[in-house]
Tab-separated table of C-alpha atoms in Angstrom:
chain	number	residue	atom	x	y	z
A	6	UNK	CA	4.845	34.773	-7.981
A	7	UNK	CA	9.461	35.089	-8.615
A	8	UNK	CA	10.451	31.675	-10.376
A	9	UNK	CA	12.431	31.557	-6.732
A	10	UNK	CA	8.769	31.430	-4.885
A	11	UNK	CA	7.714	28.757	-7.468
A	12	UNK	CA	10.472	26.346	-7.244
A	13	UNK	CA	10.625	26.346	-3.753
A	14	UNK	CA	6.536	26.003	-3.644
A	15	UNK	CA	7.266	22.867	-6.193
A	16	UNK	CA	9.836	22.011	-3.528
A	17	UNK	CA	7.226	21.378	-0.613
A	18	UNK	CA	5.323	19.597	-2.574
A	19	UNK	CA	7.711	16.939	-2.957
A	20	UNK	CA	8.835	16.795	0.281
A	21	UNK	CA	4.675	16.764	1.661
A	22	UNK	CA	4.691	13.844	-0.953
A	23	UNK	CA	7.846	12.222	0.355
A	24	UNK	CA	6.598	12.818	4.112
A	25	UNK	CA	3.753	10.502	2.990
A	26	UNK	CA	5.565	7.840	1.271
A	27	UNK	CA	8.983	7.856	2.413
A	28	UNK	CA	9.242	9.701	5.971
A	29	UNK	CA	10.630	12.510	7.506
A	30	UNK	CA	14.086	12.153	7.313
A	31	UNK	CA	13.766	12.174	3.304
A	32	UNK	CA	11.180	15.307	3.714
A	33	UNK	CA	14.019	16.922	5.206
A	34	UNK	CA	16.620	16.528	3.029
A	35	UNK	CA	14.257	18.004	0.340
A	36	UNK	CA	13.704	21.108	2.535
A	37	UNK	CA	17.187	21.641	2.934
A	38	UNK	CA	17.880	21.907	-0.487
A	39	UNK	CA	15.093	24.385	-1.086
A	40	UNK	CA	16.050	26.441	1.428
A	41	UNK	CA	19.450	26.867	-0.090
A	42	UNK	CA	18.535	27.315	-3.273
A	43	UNK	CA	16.610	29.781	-2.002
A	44	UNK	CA	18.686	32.070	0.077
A	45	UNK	CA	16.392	31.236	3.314
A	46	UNK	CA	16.992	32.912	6.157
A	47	UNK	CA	19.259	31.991	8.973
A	48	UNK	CA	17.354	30.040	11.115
A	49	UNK	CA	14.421	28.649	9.251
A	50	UNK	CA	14.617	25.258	10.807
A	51	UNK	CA	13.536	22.056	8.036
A	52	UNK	CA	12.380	20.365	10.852
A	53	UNK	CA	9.797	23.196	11.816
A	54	UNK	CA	8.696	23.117	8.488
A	55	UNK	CA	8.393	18.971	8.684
A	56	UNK	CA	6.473	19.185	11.723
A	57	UNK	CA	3.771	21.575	10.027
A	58	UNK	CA	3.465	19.205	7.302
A	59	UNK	CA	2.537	16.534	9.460
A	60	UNK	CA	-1.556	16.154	9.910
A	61	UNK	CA	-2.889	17.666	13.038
A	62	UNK	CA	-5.670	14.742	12.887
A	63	UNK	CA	-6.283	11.746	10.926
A	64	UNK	CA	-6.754	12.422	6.995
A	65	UNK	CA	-10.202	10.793	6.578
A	66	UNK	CA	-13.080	11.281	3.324
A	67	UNK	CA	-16.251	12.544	4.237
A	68	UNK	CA	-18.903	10.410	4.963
A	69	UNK	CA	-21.779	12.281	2.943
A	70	UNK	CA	-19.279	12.367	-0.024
A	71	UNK	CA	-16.508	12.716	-2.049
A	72	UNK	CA	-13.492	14.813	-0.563
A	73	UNK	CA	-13.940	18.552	-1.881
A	74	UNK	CA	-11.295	18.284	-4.053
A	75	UNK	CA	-10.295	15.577	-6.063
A	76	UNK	CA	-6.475	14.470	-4.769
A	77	UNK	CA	-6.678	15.601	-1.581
A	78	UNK	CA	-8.006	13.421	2.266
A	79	UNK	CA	-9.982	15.979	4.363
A	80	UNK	CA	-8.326	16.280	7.669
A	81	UNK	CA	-11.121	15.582	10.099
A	82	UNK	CA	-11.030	13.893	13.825
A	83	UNK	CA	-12.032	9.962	14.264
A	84	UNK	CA	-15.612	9.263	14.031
A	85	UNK	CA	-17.535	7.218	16.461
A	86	UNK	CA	-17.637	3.457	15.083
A	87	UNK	CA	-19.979	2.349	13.418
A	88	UNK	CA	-22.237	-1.259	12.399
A	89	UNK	CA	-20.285	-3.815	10.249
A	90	UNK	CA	-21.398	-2.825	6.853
A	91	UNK	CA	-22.772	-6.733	6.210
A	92	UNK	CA	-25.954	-7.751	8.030
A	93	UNK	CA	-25.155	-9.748	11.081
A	94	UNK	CA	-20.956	-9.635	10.606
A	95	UNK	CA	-19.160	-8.212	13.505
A	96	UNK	CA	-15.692	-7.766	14.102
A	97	UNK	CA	-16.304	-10.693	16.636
A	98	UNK	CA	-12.892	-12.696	16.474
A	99	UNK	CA	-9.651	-12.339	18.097
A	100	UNK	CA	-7.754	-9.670	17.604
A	101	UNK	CA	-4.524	-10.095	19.279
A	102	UNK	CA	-0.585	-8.603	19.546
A	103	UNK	CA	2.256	-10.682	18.631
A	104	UNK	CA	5.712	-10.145	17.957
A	105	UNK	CA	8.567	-12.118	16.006
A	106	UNK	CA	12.386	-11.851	15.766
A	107	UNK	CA	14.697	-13.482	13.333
A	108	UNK	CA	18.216	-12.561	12.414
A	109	UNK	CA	16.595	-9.846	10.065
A	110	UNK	CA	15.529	-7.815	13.158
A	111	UNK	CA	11.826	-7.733	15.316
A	112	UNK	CA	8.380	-6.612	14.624
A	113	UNK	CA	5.241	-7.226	16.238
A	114	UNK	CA	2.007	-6.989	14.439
A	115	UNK	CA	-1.494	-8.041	15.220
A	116	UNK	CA	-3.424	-11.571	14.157
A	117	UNK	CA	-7.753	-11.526	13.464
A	118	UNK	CA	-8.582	-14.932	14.143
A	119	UNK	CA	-12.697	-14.919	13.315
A	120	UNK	CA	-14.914	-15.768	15.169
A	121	UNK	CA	-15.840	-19.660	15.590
A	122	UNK	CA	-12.817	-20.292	14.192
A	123	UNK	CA	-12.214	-24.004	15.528
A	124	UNK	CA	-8.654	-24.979	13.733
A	125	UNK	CA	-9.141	-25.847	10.261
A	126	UNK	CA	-7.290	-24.620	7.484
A	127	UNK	CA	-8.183	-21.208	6.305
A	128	UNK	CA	-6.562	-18.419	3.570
A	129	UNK	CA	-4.002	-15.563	5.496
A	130	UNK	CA	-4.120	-12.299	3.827
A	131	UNK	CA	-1.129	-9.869	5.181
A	132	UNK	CA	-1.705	-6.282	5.295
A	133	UNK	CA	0.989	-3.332	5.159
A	134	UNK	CA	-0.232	-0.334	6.732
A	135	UNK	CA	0.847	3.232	5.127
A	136	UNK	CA	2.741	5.679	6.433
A	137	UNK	CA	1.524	7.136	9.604
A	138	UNK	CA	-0.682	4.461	9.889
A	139	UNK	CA	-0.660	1.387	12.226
A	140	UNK	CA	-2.541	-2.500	12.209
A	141	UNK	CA	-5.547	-0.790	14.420
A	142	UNK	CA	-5.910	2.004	12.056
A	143	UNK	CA	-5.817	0.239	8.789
A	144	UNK	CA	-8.033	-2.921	10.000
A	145	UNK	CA	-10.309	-0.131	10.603
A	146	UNK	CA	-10.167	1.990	7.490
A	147	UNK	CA	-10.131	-1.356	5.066
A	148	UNK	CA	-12.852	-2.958	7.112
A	149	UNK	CA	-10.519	-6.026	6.496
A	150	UNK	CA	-11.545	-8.310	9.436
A	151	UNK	CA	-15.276	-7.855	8.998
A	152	UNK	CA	-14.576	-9.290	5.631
A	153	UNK	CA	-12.847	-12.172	7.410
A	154	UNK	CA	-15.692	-12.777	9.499
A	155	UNK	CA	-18.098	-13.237	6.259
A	156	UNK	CA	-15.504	-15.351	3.987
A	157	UNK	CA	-13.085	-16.938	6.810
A	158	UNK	CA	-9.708	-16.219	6.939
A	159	UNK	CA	-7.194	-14.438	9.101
A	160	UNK	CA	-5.300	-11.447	8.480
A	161	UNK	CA	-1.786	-10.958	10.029
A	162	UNK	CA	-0.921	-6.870	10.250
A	163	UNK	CA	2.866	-6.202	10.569
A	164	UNK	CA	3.809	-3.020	12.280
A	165	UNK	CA	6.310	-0.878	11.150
A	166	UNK	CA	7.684	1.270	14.032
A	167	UNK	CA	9.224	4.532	14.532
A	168	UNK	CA	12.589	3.569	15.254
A	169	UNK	CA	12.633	1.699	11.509
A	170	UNK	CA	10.802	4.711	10.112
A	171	UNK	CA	9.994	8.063	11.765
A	172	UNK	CA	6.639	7.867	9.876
A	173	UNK	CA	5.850	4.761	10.030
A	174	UNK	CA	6.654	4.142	6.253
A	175	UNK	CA	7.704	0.631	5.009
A	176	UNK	CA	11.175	1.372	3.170
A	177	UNK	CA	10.324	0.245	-0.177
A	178	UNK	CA	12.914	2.270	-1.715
A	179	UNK	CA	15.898	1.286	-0.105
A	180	UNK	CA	18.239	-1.774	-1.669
A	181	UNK	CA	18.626	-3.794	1.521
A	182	UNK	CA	14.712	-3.581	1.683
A	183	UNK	CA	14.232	-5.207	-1.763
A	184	UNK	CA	15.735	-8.004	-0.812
A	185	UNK	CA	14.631	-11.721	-0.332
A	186	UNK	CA	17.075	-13.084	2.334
A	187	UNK	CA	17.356	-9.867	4.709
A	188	UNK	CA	15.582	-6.559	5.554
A	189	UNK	CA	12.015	-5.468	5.629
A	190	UNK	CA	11.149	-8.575	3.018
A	191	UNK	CA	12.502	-10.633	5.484
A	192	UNK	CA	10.780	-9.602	8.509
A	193	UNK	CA	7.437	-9.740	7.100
A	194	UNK	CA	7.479	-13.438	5.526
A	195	UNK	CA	8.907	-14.688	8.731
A	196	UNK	CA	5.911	-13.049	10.449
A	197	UNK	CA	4.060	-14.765	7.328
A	198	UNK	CA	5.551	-18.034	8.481
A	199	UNK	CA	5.230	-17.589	11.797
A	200	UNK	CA	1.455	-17.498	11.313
A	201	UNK	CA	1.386	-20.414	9.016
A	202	UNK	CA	3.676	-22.500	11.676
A	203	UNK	CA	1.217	-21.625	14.546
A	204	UNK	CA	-2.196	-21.653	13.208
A	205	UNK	CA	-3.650	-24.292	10.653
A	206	UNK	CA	-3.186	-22.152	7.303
A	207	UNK	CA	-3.955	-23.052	3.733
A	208	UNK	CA	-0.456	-22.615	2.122
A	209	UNK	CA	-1.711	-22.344	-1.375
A	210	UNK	CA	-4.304	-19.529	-0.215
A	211	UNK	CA	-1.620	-16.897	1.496
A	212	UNK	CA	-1.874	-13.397	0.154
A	213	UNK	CA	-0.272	-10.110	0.870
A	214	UNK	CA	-1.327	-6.512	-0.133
A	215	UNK	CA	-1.082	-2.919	1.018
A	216	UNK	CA	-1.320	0.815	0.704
A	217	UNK	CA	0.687	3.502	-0.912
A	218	UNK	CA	4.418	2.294	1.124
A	219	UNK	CA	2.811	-0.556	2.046
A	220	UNK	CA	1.461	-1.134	-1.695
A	221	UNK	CA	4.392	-0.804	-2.952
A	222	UNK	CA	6.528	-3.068	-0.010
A	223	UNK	CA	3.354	-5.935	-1.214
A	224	UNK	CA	5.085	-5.347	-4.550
A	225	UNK	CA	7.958	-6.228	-3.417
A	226	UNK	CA	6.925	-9.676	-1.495
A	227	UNK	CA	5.137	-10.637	-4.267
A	228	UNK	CA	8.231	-10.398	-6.262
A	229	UNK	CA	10.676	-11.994	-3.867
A	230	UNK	CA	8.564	-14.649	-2.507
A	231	UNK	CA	6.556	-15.566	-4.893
A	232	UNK	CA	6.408	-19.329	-3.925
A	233	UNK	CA	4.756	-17.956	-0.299
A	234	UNK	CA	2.167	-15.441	-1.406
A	235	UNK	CA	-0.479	-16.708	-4.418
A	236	UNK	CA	-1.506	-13.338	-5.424
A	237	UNK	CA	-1.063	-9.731	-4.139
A	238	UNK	CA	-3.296	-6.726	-4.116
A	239	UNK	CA	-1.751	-3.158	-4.424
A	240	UNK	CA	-3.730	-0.083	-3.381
A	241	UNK	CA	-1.784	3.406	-5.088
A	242	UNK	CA	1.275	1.641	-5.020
A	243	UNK	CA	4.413	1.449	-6.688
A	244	UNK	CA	6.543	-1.448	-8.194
A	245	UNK	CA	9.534	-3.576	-7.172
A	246	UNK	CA	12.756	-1.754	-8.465
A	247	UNK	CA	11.390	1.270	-9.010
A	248	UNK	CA	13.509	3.247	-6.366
A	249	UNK	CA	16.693	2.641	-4.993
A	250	UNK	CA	17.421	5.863	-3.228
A	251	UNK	CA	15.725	9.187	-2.362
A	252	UNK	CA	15.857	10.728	-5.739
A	253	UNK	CA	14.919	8.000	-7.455
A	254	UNK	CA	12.056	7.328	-5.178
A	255	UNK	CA	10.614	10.899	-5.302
A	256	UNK	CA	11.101	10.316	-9.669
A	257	UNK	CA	9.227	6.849	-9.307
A	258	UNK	CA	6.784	8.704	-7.002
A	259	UNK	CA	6.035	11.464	-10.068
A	260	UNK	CA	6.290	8.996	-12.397
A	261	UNK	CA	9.354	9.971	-14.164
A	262	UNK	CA	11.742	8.655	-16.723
A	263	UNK	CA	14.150	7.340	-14.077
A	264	UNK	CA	11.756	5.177	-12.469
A	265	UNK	CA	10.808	3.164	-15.498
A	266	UNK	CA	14.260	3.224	-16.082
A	267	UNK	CA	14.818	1.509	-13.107
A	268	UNK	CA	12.403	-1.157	-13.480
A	269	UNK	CA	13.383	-1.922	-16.568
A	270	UNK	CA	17.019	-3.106	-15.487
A	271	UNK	CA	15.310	-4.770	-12.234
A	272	UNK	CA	12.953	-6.902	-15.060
A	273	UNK	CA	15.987	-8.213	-16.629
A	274	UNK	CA	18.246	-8.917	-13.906
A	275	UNK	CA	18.870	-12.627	-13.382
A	276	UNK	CA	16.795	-14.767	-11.119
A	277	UNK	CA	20.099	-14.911	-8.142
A	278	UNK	CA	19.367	-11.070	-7.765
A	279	UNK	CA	16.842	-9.616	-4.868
A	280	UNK	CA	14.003	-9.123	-7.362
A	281	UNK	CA	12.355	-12.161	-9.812
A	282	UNK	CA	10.266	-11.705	-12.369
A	283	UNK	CA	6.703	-11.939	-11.412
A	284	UNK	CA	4.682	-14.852	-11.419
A	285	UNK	CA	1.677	-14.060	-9.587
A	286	UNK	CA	-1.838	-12.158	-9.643
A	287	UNK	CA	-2.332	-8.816	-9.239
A	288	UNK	CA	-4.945	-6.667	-8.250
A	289	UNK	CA	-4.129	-2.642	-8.009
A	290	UNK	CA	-6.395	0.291	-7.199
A	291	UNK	CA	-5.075	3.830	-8.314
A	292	UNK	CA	-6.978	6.841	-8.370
A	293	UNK	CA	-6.235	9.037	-11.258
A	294	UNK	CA	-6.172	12.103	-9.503
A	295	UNK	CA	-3.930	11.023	-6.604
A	296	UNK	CA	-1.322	13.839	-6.160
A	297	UNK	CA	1.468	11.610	-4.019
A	298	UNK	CA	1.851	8.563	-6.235
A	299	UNK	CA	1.201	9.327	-9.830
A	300	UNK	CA	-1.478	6.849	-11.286
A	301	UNK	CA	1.276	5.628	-13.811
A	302	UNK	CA	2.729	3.534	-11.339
A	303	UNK	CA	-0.562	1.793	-11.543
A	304	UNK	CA	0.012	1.146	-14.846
A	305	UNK	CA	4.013	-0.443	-14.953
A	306	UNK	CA	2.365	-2.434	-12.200
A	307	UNK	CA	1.399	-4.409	-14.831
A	308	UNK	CA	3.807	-4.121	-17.452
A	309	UNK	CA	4.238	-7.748	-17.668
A	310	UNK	CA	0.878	-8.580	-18.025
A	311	UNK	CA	1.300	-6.843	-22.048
A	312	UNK	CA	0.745	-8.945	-24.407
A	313	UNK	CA	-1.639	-11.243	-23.458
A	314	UNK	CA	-5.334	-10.408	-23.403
A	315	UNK	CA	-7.269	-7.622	-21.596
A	316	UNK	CA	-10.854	-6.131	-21.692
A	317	UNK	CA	-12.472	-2.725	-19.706
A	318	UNK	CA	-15.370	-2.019	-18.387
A	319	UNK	CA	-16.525	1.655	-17.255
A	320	UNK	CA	-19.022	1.518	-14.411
A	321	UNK	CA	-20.152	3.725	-11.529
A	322	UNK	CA	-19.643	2.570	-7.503
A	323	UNK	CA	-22.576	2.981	-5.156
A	324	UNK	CA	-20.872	6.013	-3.802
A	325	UNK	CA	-20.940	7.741	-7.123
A	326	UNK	CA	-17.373	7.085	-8.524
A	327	UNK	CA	-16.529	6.248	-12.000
A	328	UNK	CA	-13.780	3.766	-12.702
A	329	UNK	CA	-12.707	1.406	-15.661
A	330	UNK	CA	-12.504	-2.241	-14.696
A	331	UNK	CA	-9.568	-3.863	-16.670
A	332	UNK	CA	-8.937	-7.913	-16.574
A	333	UNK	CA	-5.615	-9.168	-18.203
A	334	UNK	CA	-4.362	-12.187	-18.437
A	335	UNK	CA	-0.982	-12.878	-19.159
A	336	UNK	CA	0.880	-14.934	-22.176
A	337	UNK	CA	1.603	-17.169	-19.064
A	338	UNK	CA	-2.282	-17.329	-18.237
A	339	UNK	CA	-1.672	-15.315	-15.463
A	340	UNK	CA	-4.670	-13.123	-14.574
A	341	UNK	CA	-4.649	-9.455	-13.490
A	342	UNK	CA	-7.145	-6.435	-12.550
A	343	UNK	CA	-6.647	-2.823	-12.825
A	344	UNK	CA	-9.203	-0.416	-11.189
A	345	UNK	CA	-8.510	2.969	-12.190
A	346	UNK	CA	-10.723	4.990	-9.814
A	347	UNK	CA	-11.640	8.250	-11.785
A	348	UNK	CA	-11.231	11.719	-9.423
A	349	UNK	CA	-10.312	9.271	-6.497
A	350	UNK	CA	-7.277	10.884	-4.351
A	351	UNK	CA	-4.912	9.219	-2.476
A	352	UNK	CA	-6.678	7.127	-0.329
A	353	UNK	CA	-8.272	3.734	-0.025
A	354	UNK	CA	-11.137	2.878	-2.158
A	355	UNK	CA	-14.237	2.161	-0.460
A	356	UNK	CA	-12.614	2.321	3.238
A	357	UNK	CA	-14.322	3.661	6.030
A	358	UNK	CA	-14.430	6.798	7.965
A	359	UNK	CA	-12.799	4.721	11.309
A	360	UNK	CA	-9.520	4.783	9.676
A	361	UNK	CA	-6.813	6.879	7.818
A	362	UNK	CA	-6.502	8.155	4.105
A	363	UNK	CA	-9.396	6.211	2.974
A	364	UNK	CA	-12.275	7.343	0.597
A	365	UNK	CA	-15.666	5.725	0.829
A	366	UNK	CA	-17.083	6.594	-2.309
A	367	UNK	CA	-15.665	3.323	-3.285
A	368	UNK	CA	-15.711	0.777	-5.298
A	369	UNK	CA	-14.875	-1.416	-2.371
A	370	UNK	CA	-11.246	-2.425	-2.955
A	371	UNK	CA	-11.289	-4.464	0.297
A	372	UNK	CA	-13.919	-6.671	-0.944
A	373	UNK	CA	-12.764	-6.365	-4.591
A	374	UNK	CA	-9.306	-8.409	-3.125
A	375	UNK	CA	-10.793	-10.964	-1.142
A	376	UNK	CA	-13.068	-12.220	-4.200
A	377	UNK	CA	-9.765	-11.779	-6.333
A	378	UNK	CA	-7.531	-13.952	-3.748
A	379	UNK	CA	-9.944	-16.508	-3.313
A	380	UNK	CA	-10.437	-17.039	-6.819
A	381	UNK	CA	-6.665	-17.913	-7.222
A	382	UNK	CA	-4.986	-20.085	-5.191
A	383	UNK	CA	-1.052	-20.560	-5.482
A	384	UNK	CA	-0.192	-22.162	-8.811
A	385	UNK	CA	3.078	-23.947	-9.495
């Protein structure tokens, strides 16, 4: 293979990983500069090229294993549903459609209400889809409301839609998304609110999390509102301030020099800016062999959590994957986990088969969160 052949191979790459994380319009730009570089010829469309990167079906694990190769989501149709994994818990609730607008813009998203659920105060968890996903898809692949049947709480799903994002991707690495007072940020804790203001909601039990672009938009509410959300729980995510424009957000995405570059000047900017240090708990999943977000994101995650105390644990999930268990607490007292997933790709931990980019050799992350959330209520 030329050194030509190679860089533009290393060039779709990047833009598969962008179409994933960022959307097409970024995907595109990459191509374009490939094909230049290249000496393409005339009329080699990036947008033909975008469309075959897109997946025919939805990007599911197999259900009698681990994906063939470590990193990558088999591409596989939906599978019939199937039973509640809990004896006797259905998805029996309310599952409804909403929609909010603010000065910020509109969104609708979806509301689980459990079943029996009679008006008293209960915990909200918010869940950000990925990209390409939707609510319908992710409640299915995180099995999210059947854990709100068993524990009792409801789970608000904001929907990002084309017309914001081509793929669906929350825009995590855009400035006037990182902000507390406007954008994206904005949209979702007004949806946040919205819930809170309609249904009886325990305020100091309101959580947020998310996968990959929706991991790393979590990140960001966690950072920004920090006095709504008492913990947050990020799934091969990436932090607040890592990316502020397409370059930087493919560097942050490989884990370069740029991004922790980055997120060092967003850690010491002053509290007026759009990003805050962070106060709350974390819990991230990152597998180490995830080829669109490199697993060191996992890791400046929890940069601030240095210093304080931290112990691992290497164990072995039902479905046959190794992981280390880390639990930090900060100098603050503020507690943490880390569960890096060993050979796990890019997909969510313990998810099932019903929804997208999930991988059900576990361990369960979606049960992993709850017990995390519930165990810490907001703290002053």
């Amino acid at each position: 293979m030329t050194k030509m052949n190679e860089a533009f191979l290393a060039s779709m790459h990047e833009a598969m990983a962008l179409l994933r994380t960022a959307g097409p319009l970024e995907a595109t730009e990459v191509i374009q500069r490939a094909l230049r570089d290249s000496g393409a010829a005339a009329g080699f469309q990036p947008a033909q090229v975008v469309e075959a990167l897109l997946p025919r079906t939805a990007p599911a694990a197999d259900a009698e294993g681990p994906a063939a190769k470590a990193g990558e989501a088999r591409t596989q149709p939906r599978r019939e549903p199937k039973p509640a994994p809990w004896p006797g818990v259905q998805d029996t609730g309310h599952f409804t459609t909403r929609h909010y607008a603010s000065h910020a813009g509109e969104r609708a998203y979806k509301l689980y209400m459990p079943g029996g659920y009679d008006g008293q105060p209960l915990p909200l968890v918010v869940m950000l889809h990925g990209c390409t996903q939707d609510a319908d898809d992710f409640a299915a692949g995180t099995r999210m409301n059947a854990l709100a049947e068993q524990h009792g709480f409801l789970v608000a799903y904001p929907i990002q839609p084309m017309t914001a994002n081509p793929s669906k991707c929350w825009n995590w690495f855009k400035p006037g998304d990182q902000q507390r007072s406007q954008g994206e940020p904005a949209l979702i804790a007004g949806i946040t609110r919205e819930v809170m203001a309609n249904h009886p909601v325990d305020a100091d039990r309101v959580y947020v999390a998310g996968l990959s672009a929706g991991g790393a938009m979590a990140a960001v509410m966690v950072q920004t509102h920090p006095e709504l959300y008492a913990a947050a729980g990020i799934h091969s995510g990436l932090p607040c301030g890592s990316a502020h424009d397409l370059p930087s957000a493919l560097a942050a995405m490989k884990g370069g020099n740029l991004a922790a570059k980055l997120m060092e000047k967003a850690r010491t900017a002053p509290r007026g800016n759009s990003v805050v240090s962070p106060s709350r708990p974390l819990i991230v999943f990152h597998g180490d062999a995830d080829a669109t977000v490199h697993v060191s994101n996992g890791e400046r995650l929890l940069r601030d959590f240095q210093g304080g105390t931290h112990r691992d644990k290497q164990q072995r999930s039902r479905g046959g994957r190794t992981f280390t268990h880390r639990q930090l607490t900060s100098p603050e007292g503020i507690d943490a986990e880390y569960w890096l997933i060993h050979g796990a790709p890019h997909a969510w931990a313990g998810g099932s088969s019903r929804g997208t980019y999930t991988d059900d050799s576990g361990p369960d992350a979606s049960a992993e969160m709850v017990r995390f959330f519930l165990a810490h209520p907001l703290r002053p």
